[in-house]
XYZ file of C-alpha atoms in Angstrom:
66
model
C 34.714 41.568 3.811
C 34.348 45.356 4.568
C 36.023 46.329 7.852
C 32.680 48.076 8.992
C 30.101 45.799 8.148
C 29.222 45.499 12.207
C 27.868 49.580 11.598
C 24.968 47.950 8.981
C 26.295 48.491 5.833
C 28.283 52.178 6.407
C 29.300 53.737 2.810
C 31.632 56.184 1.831
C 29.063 58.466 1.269
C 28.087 58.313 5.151
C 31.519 58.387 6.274
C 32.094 61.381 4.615
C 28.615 62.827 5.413
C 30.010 61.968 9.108
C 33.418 63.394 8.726
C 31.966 66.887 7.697
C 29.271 66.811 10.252
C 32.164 66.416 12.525
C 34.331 69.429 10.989
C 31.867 71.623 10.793
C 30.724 71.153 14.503
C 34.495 71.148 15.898
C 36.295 73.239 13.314
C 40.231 72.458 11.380
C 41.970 73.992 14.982
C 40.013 71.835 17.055
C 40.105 68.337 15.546
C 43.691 68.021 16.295
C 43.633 68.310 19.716
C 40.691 65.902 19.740
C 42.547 62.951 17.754
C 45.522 63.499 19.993
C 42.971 63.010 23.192
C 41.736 60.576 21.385
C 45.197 58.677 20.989
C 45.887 59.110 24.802
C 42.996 57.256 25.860
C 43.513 54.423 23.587
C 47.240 54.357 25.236
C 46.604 54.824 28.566
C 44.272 52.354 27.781
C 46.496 49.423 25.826
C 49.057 50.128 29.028
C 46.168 49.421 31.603
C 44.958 46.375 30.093
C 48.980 45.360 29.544
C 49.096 45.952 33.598
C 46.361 43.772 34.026
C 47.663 41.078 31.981
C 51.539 41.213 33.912
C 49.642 41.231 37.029
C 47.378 37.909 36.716
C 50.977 36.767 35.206
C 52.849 37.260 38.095
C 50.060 36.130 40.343
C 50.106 32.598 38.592
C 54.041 32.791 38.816
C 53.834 33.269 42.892
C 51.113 30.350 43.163
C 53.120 27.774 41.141
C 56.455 28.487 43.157
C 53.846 27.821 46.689
């Protein structure tokens, strides 16, 4: 089963077409910085929904002790 079937049926060809849409409107320099923005969202992210998750934890541990 191809990983991006959910897209509609996304090629190589468009992926590519994509990826040098992408570097020609950002530039070599520039793409860095984005993918490391990029990466610190989807952390700061993963640790928010972790917080979440030890919260509604802890809650369930204080009403079981009541």
């Amino acid at each position: 089963m191809n990983t991006i079937s959910f897209i509609g049926g996304i090629g190589f060809q468009e992926v590519l077409l994509i990826a040098i849409v992408v570097l020609l409107f950002f530039g070599g320099k520039k793409i860095p910085e984005l993918m490391n923005g990029l990466g610190r969202g989807v952390k700061s992210f993963k640790e928010g929904m972790n917080g979440i998750e030890e919260k509604d934890s802890s809650a369930d541990t204080v009403k079981k002790e009541e």
